[in-house]
Tab-separated table of C-alpha atoms in Angstrom:
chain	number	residue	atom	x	y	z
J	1	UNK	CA	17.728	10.248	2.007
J	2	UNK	CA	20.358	12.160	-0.270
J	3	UNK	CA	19.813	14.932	2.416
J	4	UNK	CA	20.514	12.825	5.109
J	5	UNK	CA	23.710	11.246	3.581
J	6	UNK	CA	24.782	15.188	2.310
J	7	UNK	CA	23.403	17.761	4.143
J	8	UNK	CA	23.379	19.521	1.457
J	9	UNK	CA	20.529	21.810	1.946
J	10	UNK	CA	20.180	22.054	-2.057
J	11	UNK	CA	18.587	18.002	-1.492
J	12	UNK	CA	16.052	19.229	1.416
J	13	UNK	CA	14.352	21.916	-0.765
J	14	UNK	CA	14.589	19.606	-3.949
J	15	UNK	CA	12.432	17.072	-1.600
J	16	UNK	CA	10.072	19.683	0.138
J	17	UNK	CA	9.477	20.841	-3.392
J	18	UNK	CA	8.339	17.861	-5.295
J	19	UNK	CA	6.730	16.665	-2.257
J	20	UNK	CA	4.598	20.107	-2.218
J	21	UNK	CA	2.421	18.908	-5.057
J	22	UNK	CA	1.321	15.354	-3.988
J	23	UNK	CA	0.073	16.746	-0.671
J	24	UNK	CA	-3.602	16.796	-2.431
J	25	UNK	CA	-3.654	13.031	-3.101
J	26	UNK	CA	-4.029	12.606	0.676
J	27	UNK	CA	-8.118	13.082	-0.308
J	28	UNK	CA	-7.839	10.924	-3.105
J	29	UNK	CA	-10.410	8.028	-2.128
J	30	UNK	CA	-10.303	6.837	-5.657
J	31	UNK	CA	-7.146	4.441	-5.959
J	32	UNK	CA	-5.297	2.346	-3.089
J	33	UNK	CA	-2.076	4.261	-5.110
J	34	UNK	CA	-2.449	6.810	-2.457
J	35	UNK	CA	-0.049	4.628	0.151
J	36	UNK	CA	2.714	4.992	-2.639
J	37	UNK	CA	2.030	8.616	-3.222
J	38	UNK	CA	1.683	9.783	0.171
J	39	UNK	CA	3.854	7.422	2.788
J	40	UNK	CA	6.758	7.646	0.199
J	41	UNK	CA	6.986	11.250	-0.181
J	42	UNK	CA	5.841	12.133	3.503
J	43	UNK	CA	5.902	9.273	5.523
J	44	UNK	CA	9.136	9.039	4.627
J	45	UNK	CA	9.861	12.316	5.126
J	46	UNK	CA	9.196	12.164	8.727
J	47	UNK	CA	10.815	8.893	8.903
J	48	UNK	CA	13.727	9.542	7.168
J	49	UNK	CA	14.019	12.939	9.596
J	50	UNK	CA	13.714	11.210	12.935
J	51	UNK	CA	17.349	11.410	14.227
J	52	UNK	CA	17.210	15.612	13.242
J	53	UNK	CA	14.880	17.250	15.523
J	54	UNK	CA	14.648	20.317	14.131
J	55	UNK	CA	13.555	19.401	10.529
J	56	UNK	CA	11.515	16.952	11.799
J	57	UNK	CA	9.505	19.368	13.789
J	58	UNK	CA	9.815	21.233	10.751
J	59	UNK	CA	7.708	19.166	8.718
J	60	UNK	CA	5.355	18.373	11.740
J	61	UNK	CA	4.534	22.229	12.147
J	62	UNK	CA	4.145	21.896	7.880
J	63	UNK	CA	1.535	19.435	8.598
J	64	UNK	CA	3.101	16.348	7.461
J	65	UNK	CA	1.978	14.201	9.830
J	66	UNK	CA	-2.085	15.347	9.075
J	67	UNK	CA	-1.124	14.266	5.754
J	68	UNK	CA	-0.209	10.844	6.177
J	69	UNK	CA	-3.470	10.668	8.398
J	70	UNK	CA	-5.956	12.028	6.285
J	71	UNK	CA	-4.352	9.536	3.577
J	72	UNK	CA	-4.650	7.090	5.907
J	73	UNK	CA	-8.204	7.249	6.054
J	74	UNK	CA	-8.667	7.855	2.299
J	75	UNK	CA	-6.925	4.822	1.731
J	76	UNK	CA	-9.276	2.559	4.656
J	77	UNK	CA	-12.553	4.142	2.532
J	78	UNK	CA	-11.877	1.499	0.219
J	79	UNK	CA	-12.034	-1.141	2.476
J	80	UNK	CA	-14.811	-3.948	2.342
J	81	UNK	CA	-15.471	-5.656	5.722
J	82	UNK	CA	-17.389	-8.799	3.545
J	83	UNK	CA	-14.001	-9.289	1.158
J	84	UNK	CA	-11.935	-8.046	3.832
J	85	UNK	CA	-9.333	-6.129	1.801
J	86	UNK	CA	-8.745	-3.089	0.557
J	87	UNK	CA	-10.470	-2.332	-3.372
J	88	UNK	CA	-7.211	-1.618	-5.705
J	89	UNK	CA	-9.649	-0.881	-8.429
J	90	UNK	CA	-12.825	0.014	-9.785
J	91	UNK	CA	-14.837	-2.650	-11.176
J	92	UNK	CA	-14.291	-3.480	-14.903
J	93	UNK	CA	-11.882	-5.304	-17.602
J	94	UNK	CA	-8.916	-6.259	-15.897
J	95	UNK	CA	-7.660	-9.682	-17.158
J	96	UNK	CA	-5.574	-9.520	-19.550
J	97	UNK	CA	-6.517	-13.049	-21.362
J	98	UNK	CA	-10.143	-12.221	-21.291
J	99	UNK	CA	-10.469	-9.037	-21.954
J	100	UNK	CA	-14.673	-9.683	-22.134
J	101	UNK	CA	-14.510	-10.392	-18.062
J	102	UNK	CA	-16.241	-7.944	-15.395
J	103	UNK	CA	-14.713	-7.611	-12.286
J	104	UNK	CA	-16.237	-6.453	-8.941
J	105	UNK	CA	-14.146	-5.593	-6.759
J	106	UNK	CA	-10.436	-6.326	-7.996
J	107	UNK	CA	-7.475	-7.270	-5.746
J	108	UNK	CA	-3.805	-6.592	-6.922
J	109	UNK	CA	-0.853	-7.715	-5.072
J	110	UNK	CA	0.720	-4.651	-5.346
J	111	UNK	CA	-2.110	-3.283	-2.793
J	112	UNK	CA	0.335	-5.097	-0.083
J	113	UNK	CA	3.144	-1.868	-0.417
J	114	UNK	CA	-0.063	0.437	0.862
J	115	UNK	CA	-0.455	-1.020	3.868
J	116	UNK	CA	2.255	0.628	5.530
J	117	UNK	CA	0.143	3.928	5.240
J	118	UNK	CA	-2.254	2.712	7.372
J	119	UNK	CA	0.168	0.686	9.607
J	120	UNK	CA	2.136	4.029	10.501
J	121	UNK	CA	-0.955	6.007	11.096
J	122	UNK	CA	-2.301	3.784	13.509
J	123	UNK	CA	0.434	3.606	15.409
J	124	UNK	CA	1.208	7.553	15.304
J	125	UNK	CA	-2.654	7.788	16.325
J	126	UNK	CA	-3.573	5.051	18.366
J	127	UNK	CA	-6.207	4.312	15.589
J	128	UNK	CA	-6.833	0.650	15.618
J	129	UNK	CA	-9.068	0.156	13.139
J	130	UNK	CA	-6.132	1.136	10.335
J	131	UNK	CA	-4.277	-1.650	11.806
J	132	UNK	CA	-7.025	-4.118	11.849
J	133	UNK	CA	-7.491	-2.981	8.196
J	134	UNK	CA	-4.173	-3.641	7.249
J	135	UNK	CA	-3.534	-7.147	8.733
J	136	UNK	CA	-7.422	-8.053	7.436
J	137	UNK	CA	-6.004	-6.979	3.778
J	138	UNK	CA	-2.804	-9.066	4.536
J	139	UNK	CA	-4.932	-12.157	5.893
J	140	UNK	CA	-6.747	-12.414	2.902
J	141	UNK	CA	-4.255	-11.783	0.390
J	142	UNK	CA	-2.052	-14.271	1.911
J	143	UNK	CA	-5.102	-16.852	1.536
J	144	UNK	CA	-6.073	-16.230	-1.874
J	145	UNK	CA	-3.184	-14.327	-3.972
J	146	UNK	CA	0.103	-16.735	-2.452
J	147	UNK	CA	0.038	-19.929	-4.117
J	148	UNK	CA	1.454	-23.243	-2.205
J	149	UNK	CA	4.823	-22.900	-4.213
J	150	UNK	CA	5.429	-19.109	-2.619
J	151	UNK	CA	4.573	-17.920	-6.257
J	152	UNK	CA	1.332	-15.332	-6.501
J	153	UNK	CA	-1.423	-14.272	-8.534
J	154	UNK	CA	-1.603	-10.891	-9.861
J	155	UNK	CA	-5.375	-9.967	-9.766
J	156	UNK	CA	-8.118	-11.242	-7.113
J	157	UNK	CA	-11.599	-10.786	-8.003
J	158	UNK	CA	-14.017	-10.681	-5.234
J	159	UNK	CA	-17.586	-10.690	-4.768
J	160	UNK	CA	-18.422	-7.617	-2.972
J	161	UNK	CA	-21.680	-9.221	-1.661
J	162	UNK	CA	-20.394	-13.113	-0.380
J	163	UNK	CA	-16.154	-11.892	-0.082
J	164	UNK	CA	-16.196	-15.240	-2.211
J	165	UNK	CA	-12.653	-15.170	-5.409
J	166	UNK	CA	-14.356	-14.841	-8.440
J	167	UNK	CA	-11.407	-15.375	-10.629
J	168	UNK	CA	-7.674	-14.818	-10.248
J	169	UNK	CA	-6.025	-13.378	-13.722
J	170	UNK	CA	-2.959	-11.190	-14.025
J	171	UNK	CA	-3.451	-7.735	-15.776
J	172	UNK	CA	0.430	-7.094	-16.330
J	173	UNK	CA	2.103	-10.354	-15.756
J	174	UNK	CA	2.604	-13.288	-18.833
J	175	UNK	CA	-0.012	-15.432	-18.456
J	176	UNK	CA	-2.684	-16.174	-15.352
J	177	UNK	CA	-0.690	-18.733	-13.586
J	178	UNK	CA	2.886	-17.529	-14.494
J	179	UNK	CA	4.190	-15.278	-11.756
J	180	UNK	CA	4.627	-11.215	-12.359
J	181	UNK	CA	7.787	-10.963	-10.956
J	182	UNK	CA	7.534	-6.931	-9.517
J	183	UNK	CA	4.214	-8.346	-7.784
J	184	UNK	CA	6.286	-10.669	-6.303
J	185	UNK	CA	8.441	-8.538	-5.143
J	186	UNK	CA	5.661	-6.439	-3.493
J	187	UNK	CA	4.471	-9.331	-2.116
J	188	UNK	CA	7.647	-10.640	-0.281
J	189	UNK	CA	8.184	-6.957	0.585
J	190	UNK	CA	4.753	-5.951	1.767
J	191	UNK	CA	4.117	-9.086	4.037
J	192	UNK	CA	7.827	-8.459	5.498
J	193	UNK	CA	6.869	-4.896	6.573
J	194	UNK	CA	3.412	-6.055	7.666
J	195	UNK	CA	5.161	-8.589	10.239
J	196	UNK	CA	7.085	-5.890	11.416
J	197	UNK	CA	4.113	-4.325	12.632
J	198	UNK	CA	1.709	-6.820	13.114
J	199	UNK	CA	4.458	-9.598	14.632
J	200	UNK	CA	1.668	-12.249	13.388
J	201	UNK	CA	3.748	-15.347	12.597
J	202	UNK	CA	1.433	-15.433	8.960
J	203	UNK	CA	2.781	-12.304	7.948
J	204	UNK	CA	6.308	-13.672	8.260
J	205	UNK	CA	5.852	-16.965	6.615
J	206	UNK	CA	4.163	-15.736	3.357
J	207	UNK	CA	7.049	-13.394	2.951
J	208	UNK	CA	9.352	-16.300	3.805
């Protein structure tokens, strides 16, 4: 972006750089984190590069686009066709107010900024199944994290074996039926982008 607004070459290398040594986390199969590390460093890359042909091509030849891919898929390993979402983390003590409680297969609404990762991908490689991945995440997080009043939960505990909510607790936020206010913004942010992909009218009106 600062390249874009400078060309000042000094801002392209700074950027090629530091995005050098994320490029690894496009295997990482362990945490849905890997749509923040990799779309944001070289999805946008490529996005942010789309209106200078050369340095775009740059970065494809640089294997940029692979990257995102390969994240891509990383990121749709963690998907569970019976919960239908995407795992944000491993099973274990998540909520905050009872520390004592096991998850199984834990839900955050921060999992909604990821989804672009696989949104791009499937559209830069006619993949489907990323897409249907992402709007099945979306779906069900707009069912069971949004709240009538707009507000959200933080955490969503599924069972991995009936896709039944277990419990919904926050792990950051105040209290388990307050509102953690940067989830919400990931929330009205991630459904937003997810409409404009998906153009499903639910997308829309739970970022509304």
């Amino acid at each position: 972006k600062l390249y874009n607004d400078s060309a000042d070459d000094c801002w392209r290398e700074a950027a090629m750089h530091a995005t050098e040594g994320i490029r690894a986390q496009q295997h990482n199969t362990r945490t849905h984190d890997v749509g923040f590390m990799v779309f944001n460093s070289f999805g946008q890359a490529l996005e942010q590069t789309s209106s200078n042909p050369t340095l775009h091509q740059m970065l494809i030849n640089q294997g940029y686009v692979n990257v995102v891919l390969t994240a891509a898929h990383s990121l749709a390993s963690r998907f569970d066709p019976v919960v239908g979402c995407i795992q944000s983390w491993e099973a274990g003590r998540v909520c905050r107010a009872d520390p004592s409680y096991e998850a199984t297969f834990p839900v955050i609404i921060d999992n909604m900024m990821n989804l672009e990762l696989l949104f791009w991908a499937a559209v830069q490689s006619g993949n489907a199944t990323l897409s249907r991945i992402a709007e099945s995440h979306a779906n069900t997080s707009a069912a069971h994290h949004v709240r009538p009043d707009g507000s959200t939960f933080h955490v969503v505990d599924y069972s991995p074996s009936t896709g039944a909510v277990r419990r919904r607790c926050t792990n950051q936020g105040l209290t388990d039926n307050s509102t953690w206010a940067r989830g919400q913004a990931w929330c009205i942010y991630g459904f937003t982008m997810a409409y404009r992909y998906s153009n499903l009218p639910l997308h829309l009106q739970t970022a509304q």
